[in-house]
mmCIF file of C-alpha atoms in Angstrom:
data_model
loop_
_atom_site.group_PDB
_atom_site.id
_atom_site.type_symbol
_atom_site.label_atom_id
_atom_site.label_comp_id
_atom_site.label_asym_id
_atom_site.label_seq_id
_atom_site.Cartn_x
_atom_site.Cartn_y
_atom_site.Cartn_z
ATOM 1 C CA UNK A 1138 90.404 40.000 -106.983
ATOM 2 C CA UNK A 1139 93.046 42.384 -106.222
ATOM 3 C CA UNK A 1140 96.702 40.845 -104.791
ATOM 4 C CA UNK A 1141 96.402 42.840 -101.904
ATOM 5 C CA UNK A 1142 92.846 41.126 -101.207
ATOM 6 C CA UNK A 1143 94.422 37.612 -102.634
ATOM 7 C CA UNK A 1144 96.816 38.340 -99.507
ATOM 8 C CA UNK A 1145 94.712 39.215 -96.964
ATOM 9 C CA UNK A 1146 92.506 35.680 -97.460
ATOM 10 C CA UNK A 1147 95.589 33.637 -97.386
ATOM 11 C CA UNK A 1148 96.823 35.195 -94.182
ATOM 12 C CA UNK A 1149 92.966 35.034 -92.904
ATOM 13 C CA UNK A 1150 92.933 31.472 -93.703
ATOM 14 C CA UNK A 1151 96.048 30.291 -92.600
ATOM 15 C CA UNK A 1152 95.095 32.300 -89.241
ATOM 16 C CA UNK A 1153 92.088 30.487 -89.159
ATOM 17 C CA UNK A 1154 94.336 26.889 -89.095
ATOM 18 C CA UNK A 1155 96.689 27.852 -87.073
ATOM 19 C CA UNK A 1156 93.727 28.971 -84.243
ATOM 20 C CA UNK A 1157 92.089 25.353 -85.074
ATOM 21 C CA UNK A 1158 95.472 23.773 -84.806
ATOM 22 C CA UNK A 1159 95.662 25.637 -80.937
ATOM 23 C CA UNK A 1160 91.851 24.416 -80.103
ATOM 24 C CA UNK A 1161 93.148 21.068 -81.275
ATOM 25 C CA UNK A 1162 96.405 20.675 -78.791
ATOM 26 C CA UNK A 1163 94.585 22.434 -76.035
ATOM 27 C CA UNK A 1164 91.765 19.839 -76.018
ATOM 28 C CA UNK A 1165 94.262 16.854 -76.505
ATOM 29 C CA UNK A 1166 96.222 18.490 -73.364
ATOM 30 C CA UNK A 1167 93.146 18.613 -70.980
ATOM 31 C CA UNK A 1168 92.082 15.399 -72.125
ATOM 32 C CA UNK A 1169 94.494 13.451 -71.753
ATOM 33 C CA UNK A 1170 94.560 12.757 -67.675
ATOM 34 C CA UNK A 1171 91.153 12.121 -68.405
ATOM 35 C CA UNK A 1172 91.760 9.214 -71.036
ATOM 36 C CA UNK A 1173 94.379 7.796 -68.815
ATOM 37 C CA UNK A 1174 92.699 7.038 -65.653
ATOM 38 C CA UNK A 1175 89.642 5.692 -67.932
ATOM 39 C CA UNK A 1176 92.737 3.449 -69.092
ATOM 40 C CA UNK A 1177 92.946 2.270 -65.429
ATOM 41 C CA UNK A 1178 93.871 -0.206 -64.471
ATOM 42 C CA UNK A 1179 96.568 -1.472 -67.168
ATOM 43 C CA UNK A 1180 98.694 -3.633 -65.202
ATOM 44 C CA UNK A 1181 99.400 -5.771 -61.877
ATOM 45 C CA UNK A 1182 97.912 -4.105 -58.491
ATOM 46 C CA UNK A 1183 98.992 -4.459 -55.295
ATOM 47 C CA UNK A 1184 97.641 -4.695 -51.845
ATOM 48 C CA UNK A 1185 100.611 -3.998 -49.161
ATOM 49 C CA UNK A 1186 99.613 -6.321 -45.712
ATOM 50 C CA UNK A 1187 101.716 -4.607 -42.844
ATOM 51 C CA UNK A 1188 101.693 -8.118 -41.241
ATOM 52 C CA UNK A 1189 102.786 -11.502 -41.492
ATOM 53 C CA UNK A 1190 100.956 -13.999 -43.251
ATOM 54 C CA UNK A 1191 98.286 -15.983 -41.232
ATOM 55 C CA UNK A 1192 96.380 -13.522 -39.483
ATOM 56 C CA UNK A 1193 92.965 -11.749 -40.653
ATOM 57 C CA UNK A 1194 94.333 -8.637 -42.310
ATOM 58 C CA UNK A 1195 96.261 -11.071 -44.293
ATOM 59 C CA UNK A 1196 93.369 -13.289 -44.845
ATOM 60 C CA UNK A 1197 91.111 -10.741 -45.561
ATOM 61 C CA UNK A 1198 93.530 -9.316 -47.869
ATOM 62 C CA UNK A 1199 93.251 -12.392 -50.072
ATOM 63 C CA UNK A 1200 89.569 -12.784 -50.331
ATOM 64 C CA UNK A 1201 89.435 -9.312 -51.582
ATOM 65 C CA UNK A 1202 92.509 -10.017 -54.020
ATOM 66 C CA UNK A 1203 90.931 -12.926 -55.507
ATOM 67 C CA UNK A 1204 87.716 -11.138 -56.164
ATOM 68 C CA UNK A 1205 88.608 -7.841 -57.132
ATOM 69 C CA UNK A 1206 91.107 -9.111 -60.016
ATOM 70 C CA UNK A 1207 88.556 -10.389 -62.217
ATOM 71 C CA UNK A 1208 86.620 -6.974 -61.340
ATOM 72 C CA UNK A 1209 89.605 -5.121 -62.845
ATOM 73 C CA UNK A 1210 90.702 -7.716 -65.649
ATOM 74 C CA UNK A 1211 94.450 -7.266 -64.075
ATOM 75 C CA UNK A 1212 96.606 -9.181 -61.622
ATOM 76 C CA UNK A 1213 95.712 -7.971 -57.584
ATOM 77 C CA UNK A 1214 98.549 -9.508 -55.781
ATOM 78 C CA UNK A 1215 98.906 -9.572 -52.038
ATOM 79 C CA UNK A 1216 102.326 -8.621 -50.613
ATOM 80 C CA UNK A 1217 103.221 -9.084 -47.002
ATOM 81 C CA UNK A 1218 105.437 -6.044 -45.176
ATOM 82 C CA UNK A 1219 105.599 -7.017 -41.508
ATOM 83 C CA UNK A 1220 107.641 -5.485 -39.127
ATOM 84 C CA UNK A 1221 106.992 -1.903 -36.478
ATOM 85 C CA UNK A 1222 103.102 -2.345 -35.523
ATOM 86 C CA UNK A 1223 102.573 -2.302 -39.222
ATOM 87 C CA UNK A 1224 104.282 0.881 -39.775
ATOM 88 C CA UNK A 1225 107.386 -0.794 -42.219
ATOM 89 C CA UNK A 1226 104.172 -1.718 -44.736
ATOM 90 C CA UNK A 1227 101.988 1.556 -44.243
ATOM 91 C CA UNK A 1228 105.482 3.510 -44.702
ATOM 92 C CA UNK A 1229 105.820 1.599 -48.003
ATOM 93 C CA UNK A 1230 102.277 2.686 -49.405
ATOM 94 C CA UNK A 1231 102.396 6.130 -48.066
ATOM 95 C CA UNK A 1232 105.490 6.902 -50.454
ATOM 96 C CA UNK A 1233 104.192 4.587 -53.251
ATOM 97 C CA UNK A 1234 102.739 6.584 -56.399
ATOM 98 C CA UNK A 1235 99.523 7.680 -55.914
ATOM 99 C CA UNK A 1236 98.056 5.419 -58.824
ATOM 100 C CA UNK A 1237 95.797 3.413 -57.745
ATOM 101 C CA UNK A 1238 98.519 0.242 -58.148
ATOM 102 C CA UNK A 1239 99.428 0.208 -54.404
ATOM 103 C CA UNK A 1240 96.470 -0.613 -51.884
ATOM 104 C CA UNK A 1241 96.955 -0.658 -47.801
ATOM 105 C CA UNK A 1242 95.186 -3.241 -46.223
ATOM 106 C CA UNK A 1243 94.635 -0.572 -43.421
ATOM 107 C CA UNK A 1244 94.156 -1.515 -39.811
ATOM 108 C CA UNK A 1245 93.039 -0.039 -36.738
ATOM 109 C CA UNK A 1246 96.772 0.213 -35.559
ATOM 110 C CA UNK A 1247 98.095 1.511 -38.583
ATOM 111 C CA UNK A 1248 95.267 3.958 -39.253
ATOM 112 C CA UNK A 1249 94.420 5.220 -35.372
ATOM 113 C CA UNK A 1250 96.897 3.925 -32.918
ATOM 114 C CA UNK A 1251 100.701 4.330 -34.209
ATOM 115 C CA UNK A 1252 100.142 7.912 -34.670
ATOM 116 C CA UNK A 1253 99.785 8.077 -30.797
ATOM 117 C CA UNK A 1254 101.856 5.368 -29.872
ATOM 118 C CA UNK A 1255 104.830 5.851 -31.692
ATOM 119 C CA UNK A 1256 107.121 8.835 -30.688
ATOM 120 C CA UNK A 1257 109.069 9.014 -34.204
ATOM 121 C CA UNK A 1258 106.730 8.165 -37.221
ATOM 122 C CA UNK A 1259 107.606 7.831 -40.828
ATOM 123 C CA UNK A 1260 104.331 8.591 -42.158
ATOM 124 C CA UNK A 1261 100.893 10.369 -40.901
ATOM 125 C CA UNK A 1262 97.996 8.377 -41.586
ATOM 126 C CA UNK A 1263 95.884 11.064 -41.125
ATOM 127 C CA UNK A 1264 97.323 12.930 -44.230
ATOM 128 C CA UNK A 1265 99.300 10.316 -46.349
ATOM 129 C CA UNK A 1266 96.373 7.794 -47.238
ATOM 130 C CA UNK A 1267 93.340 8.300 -48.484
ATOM 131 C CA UNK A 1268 90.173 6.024 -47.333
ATOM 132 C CA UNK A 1269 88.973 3.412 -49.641
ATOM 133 C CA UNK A 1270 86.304 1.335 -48.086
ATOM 134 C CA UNK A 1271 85.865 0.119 -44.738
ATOM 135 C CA UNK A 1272 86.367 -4.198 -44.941
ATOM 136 C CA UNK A 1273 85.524 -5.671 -42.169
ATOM 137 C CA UNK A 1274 84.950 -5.305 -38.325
ATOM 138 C CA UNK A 1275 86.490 -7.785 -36.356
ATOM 139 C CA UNK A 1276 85.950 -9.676 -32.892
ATOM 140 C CA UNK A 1277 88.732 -10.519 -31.134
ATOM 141 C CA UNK A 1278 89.114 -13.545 -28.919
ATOM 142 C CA UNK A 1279 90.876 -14.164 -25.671
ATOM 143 C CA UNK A 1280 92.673 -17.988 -25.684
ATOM 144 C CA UNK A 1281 94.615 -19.799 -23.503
ATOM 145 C CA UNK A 1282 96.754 -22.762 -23.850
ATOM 146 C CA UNK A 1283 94.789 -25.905 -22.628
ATOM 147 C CA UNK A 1284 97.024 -26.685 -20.088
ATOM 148 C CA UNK A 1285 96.573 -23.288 -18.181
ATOM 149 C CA UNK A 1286 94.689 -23.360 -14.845
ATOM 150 C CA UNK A 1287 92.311 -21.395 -16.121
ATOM 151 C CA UNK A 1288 89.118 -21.933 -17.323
ATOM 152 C CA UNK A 1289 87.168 -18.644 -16.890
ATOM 153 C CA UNK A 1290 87.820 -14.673 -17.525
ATOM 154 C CA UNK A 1291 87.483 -14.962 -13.895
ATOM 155 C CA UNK A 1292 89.782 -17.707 -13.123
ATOM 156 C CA UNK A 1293 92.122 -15.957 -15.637
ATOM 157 C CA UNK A 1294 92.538 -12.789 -13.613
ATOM 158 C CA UNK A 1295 92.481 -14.481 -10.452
ATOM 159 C CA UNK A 1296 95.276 -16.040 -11.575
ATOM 160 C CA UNK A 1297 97.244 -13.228 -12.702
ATOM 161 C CA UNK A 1298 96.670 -11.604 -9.424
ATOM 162 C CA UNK A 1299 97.800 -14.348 -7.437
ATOM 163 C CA UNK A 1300 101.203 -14.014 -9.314
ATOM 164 C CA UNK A 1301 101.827 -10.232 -10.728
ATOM 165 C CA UNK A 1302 104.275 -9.990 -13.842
ATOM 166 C CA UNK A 1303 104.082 -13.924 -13.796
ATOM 167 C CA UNK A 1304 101.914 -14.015 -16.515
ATOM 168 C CA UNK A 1305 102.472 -12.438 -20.178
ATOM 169 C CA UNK A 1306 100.618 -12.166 -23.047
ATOM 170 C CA UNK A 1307 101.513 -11.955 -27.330
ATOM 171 C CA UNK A 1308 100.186 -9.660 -29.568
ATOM 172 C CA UNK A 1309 100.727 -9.152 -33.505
ATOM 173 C CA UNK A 1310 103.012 -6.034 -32.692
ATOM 174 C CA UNK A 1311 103.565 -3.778 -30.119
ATOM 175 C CA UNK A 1312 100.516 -0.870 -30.569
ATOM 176 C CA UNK A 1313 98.444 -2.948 -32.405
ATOM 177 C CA UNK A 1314 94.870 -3.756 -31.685
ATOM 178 C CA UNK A 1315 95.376 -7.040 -30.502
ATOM 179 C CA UNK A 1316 98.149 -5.368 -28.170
ATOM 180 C CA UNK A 1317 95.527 -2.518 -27.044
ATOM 181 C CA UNK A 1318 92.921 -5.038 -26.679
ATOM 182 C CA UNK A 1319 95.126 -6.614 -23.769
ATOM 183 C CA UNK A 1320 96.213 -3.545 -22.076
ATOM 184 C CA UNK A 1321 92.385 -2.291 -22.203
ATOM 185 C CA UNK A 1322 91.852 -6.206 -20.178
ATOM 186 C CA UNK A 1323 94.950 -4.828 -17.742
ATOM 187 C CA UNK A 1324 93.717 -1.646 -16.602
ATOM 188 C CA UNK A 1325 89.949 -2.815 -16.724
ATOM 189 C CA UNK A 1326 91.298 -5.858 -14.412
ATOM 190 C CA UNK A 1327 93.604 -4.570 -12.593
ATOM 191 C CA UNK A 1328 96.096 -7.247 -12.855
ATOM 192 C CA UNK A 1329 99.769 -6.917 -14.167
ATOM 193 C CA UNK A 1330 101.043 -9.183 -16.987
ATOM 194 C CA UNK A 1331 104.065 -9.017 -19.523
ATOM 195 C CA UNK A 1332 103.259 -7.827 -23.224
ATOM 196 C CA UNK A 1333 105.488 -10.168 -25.711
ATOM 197 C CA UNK A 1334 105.373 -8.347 -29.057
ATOM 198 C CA UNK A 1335 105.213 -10.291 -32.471
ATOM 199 C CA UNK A 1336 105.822 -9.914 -36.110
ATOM 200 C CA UNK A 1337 102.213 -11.064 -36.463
ATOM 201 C CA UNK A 1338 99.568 -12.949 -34.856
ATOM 202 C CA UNK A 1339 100.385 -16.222 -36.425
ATOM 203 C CA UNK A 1340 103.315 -16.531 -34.989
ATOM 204 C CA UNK A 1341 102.030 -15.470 -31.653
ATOM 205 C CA UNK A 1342 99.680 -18.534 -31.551
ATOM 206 C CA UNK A 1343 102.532 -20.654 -32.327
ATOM 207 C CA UNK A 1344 104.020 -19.880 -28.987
ATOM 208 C CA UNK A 1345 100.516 -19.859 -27.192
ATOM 209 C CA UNK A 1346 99.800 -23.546 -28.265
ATOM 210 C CA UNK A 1347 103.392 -24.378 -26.875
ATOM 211 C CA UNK A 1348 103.049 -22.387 -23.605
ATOM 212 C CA UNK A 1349 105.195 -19.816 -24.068
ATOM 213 C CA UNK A 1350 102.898 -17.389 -23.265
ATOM 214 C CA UNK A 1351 99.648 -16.979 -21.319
ATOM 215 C CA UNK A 1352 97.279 -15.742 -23.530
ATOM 216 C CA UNK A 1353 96.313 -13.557 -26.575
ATOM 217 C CA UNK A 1354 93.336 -11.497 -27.518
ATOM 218 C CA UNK A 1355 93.854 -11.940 -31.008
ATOM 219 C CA UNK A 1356 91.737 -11.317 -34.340
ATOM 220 C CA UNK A 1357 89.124 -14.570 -34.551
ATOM 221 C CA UNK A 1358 89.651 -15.323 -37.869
ATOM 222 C CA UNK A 1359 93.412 -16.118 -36.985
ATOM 223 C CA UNK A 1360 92.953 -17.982 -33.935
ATOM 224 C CA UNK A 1361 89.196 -19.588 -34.891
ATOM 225 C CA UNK A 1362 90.867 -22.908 -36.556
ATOM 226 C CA UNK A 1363 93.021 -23.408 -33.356
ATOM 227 C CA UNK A 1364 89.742 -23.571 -30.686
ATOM 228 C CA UNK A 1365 87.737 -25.638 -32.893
ATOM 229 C CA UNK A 1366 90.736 -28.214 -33.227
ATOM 230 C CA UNK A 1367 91.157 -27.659 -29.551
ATOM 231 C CA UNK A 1368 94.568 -26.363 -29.629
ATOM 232 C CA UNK A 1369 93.393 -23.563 -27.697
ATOM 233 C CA UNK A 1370 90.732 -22.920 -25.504
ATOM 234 C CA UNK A 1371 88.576 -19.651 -26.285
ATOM 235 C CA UNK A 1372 87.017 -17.386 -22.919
ATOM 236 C CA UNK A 1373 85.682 -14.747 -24.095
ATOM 237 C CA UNK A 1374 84.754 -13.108 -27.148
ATOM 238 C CA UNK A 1375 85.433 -9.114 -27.283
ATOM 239 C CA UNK A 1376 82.347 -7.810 -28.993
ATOM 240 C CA UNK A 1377 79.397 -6.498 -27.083
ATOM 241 C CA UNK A 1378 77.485 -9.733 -28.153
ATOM 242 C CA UNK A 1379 78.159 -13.137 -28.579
ATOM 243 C CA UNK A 1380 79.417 -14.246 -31.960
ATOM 244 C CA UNK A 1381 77.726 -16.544 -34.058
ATOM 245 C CA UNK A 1382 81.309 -18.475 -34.994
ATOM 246 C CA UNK A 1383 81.366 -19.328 -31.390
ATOM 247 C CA UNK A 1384 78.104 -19.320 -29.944
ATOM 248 C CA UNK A 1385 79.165 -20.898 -26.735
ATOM 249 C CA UNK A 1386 81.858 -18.192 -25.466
ATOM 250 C CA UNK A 1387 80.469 -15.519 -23.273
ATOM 251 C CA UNK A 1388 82.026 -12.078 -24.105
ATOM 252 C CA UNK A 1389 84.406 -10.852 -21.520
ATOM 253 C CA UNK A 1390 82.032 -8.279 -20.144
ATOM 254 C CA UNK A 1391 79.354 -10.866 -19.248
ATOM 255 C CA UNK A 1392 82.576 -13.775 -18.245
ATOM 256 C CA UNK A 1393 83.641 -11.500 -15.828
ATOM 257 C CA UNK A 1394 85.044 -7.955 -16.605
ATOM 258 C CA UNK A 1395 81.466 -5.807 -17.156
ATOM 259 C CA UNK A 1396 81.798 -2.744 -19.457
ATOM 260 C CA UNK A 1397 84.757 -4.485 -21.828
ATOM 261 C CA UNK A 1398 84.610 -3.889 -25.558
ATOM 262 C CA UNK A 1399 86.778 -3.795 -28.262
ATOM 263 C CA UNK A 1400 87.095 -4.813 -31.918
ATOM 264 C CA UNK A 1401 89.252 -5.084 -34.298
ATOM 265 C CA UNK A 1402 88.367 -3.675 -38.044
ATOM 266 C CA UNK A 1403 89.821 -3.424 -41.095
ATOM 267 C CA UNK A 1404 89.670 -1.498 -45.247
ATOM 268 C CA UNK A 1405 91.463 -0.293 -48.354
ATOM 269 C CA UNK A 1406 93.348 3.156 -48.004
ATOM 270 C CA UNK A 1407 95.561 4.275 -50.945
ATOM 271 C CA UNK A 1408 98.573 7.207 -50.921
ATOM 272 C CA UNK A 1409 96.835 10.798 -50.733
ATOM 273 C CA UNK A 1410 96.785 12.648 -53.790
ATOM 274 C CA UNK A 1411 95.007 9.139 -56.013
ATOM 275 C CA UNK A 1412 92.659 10.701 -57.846
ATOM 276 C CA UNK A 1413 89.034 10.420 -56.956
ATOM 277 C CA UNK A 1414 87.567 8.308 -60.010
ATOM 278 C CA UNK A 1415 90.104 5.517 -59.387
ATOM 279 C CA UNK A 1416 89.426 5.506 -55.395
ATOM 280 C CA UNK A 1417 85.507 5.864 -56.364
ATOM 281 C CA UNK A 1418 86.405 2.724 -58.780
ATOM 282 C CA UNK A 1419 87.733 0.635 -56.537
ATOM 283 C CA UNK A 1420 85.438 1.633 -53.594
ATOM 284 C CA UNK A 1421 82.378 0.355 -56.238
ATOM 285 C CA UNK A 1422 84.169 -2.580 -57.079
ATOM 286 C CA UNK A 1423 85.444 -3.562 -53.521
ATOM 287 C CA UNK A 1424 82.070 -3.204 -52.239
ATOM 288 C CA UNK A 1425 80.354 -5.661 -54.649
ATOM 289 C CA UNK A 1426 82.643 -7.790 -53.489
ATOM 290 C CA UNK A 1427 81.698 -7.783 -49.704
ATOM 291 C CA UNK A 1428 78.366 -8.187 -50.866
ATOM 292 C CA UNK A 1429 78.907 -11.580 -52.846
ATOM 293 C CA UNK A 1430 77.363 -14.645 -50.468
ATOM 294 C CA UNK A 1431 80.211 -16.787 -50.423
ATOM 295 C CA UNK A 1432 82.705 -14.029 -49.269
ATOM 296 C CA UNK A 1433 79.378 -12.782 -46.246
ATOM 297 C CA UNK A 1434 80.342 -16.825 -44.896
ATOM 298 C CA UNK A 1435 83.648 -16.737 -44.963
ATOM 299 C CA UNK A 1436 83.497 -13.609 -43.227
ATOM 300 C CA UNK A 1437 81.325 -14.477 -40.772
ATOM 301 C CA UNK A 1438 83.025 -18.214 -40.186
ATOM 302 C CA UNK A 1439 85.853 -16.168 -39.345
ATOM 303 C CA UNK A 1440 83.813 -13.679 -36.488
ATOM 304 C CA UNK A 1441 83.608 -11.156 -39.072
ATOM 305 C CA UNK A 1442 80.998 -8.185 -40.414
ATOM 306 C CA UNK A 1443 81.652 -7.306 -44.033
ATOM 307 C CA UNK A 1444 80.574 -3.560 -43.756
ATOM 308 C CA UNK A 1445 81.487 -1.051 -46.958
ATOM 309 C CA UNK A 1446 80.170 2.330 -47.465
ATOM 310 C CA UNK A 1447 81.606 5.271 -48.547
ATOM 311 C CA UNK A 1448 84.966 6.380 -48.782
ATOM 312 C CA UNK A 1449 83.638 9.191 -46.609
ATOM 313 C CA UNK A 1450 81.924 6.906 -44.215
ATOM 314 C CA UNK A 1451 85.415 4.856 -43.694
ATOM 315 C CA UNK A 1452 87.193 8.349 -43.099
ATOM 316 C CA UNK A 1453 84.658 9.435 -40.231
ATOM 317 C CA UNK A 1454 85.056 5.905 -39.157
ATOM 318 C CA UNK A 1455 88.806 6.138 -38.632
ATOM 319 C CA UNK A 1456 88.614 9.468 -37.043
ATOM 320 C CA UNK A 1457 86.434 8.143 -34.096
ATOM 321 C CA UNK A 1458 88.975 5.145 -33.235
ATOM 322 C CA UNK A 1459 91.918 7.529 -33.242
ATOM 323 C CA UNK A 1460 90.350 9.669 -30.140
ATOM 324 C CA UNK A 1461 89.717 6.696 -28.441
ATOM 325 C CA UNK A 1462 92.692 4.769 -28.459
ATOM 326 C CA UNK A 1463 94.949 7.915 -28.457
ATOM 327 C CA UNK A 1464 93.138 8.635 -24.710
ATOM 328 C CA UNK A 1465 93.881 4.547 -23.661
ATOM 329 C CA UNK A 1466 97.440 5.078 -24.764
ATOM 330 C CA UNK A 1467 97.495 8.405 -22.676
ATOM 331 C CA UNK A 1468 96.225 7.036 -20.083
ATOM 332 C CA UNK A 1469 98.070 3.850 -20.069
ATOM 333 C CA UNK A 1470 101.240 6.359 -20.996
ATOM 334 C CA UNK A 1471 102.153 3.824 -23.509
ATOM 335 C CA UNK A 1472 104.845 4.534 -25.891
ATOM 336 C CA UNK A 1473 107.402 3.466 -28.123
ATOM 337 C CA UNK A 1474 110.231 4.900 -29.246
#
């Protein structure tokens, strides 16, 4: 073989490497997102309750924690930002990285009120979070103290008529559900009565049972505990049917007020731009969960549906509670500033 042919192969074959050594990096460099969310998750996760502790997002929150961390083999921790109708622990989530380690333990308020309520917002739900898996619908329950003349949705608006802006009522935030809830009552009713806002629903009961305030229409898991030990005294569920945690207590469209409705509901969002296969991980994983016996009777103890679905399903979901409570708050010309 000539040198001039000895020199061409050695330049052939080294061009030959150096193309293999290109194929090489390129693969390792498209791969590599790939391997690391396979690699997910590889530490602690959170799940960010815009409330205080004690009422059923919280609750909720921590069936779903204790379940889901064996499901990922990491830590699921629940953390408790209360404060703004929820908006101080969806603001927190909606800048959090979009990794799959911050959860929202998303709300009707958060998710399809604030947006309308609100007139300066941190955050748009409708673009910053991305829909997980719808939780759990929720009916809410109108109590009393014991000690209020009042034993009847009837009785109860009768009442409030006889003495307009006597009366008030608590809620777990100013333009949350349980705050919408009552001003739906009000304007189906007819009756004026004082909204007292809260940091969150437990503490809003605490005042009830010492009769600070009139009355609540507040999540049932929160307030369930309270009627059965009698602390409070339950007239009407909010559903379109009676609930099977309190069999006895007439909704409030059949106890007096035809045509009322209105639940509560809750689910997992996470901060837009999480890619898919982790929210398609934890959407599989959360809804084995709701499927699991023990957590379908602690649900429904608590006046709950466990519901799931797709992520899709949750987003449609979300989208049909923002038109209607954005027309009650238009109508009602709520706001906040």
């Amino acid at each position: 073989m000539s040198a001039a042919a000895a020199l061409a192969g050695t330049r052939k074959s080294k061009g030959e490497n150096m193309n293999r050594m290109v194929v090489a990096a390129l693969c390792f460099v498209f791969a590599f997102p790939a391997s690391a969310q396979q690699d997910y998750p590889a530490k602690t996760v959170r799940i960010i309750v815009p409330f205080a502790p004690g009422g059923s997002t919280d609750i909720f929150a921590r069936y779903i924690a204790d379940k889901l961390a064996p499901a990922l083999a990491q830590p699921v921790v629940v953390e408790n930002r209360a404060g703004a109708g929820g908006n101080i622990g969806a603001e927190a989530v909606a800048r959090a990285a979009p990794d799959g380690y911050t959860l929202l333990m998303a709300t009707t308020g958060v998710m399809s009120i604030n947006n309308a309520l609100y007139k300066e917002m941190t955050y748009d739900a409708a673009k910053d979070f991305e829909p997980v898996i719808f939780v759990a619908s929720i009916t809410n329950v109108l109590v009393v103290p014991p000690e209020l003349p009042a034993n009847s949705v009837r009785e109860l608006i009768a009442l409030a008529k006889q003495k307009p802006g006597s009366l008030s009522f608590g809620s777990s935030g100013a333009g949350s559900s349980t705050h919408l809830s009552s001003e739906l009552f009000k304007s189906m009713a007819g009756i004026d009565i004082l909204h007292i806002p809260y940091k969150g629903s437990s503490q809003a009961l605490t005042d009830l049972i010492a009769g600070r305030i009139a009355m609540i229409i507040d999540n049932m898991p929160g307030a369930i505990s309270f009627i059965k030990a009698g602390r409070l005294r339950a007239l009407g569920v909010t559903g379109s049917k009676r609930s099977p945690a309190l069999p006895d207590v007439p909704t409030i469209a059949e106890a007096g007020l035809p045509g009322y409705e209105s639940l509560s509901w809750s689910g997992v969002a996470v901060p837009a731009g999480t890619p898919k296969d982790v929210i398609a991980r934890l959407n599989r994983d959360i809804a084995a969960i709701l499927t699991q016996p023990d957590i379908r009777d602690k649900f429904a103890q608590a006046g709950a549906d466990p519901i799931g679905g797709s992520p899709q399903e949750f987003a449609e979901h979300i989208r049909g509670e923002r038109e209607k409570w954005s027309k009650l708050i238009r109508e009602r010309g709520i706001a906040i500033n």
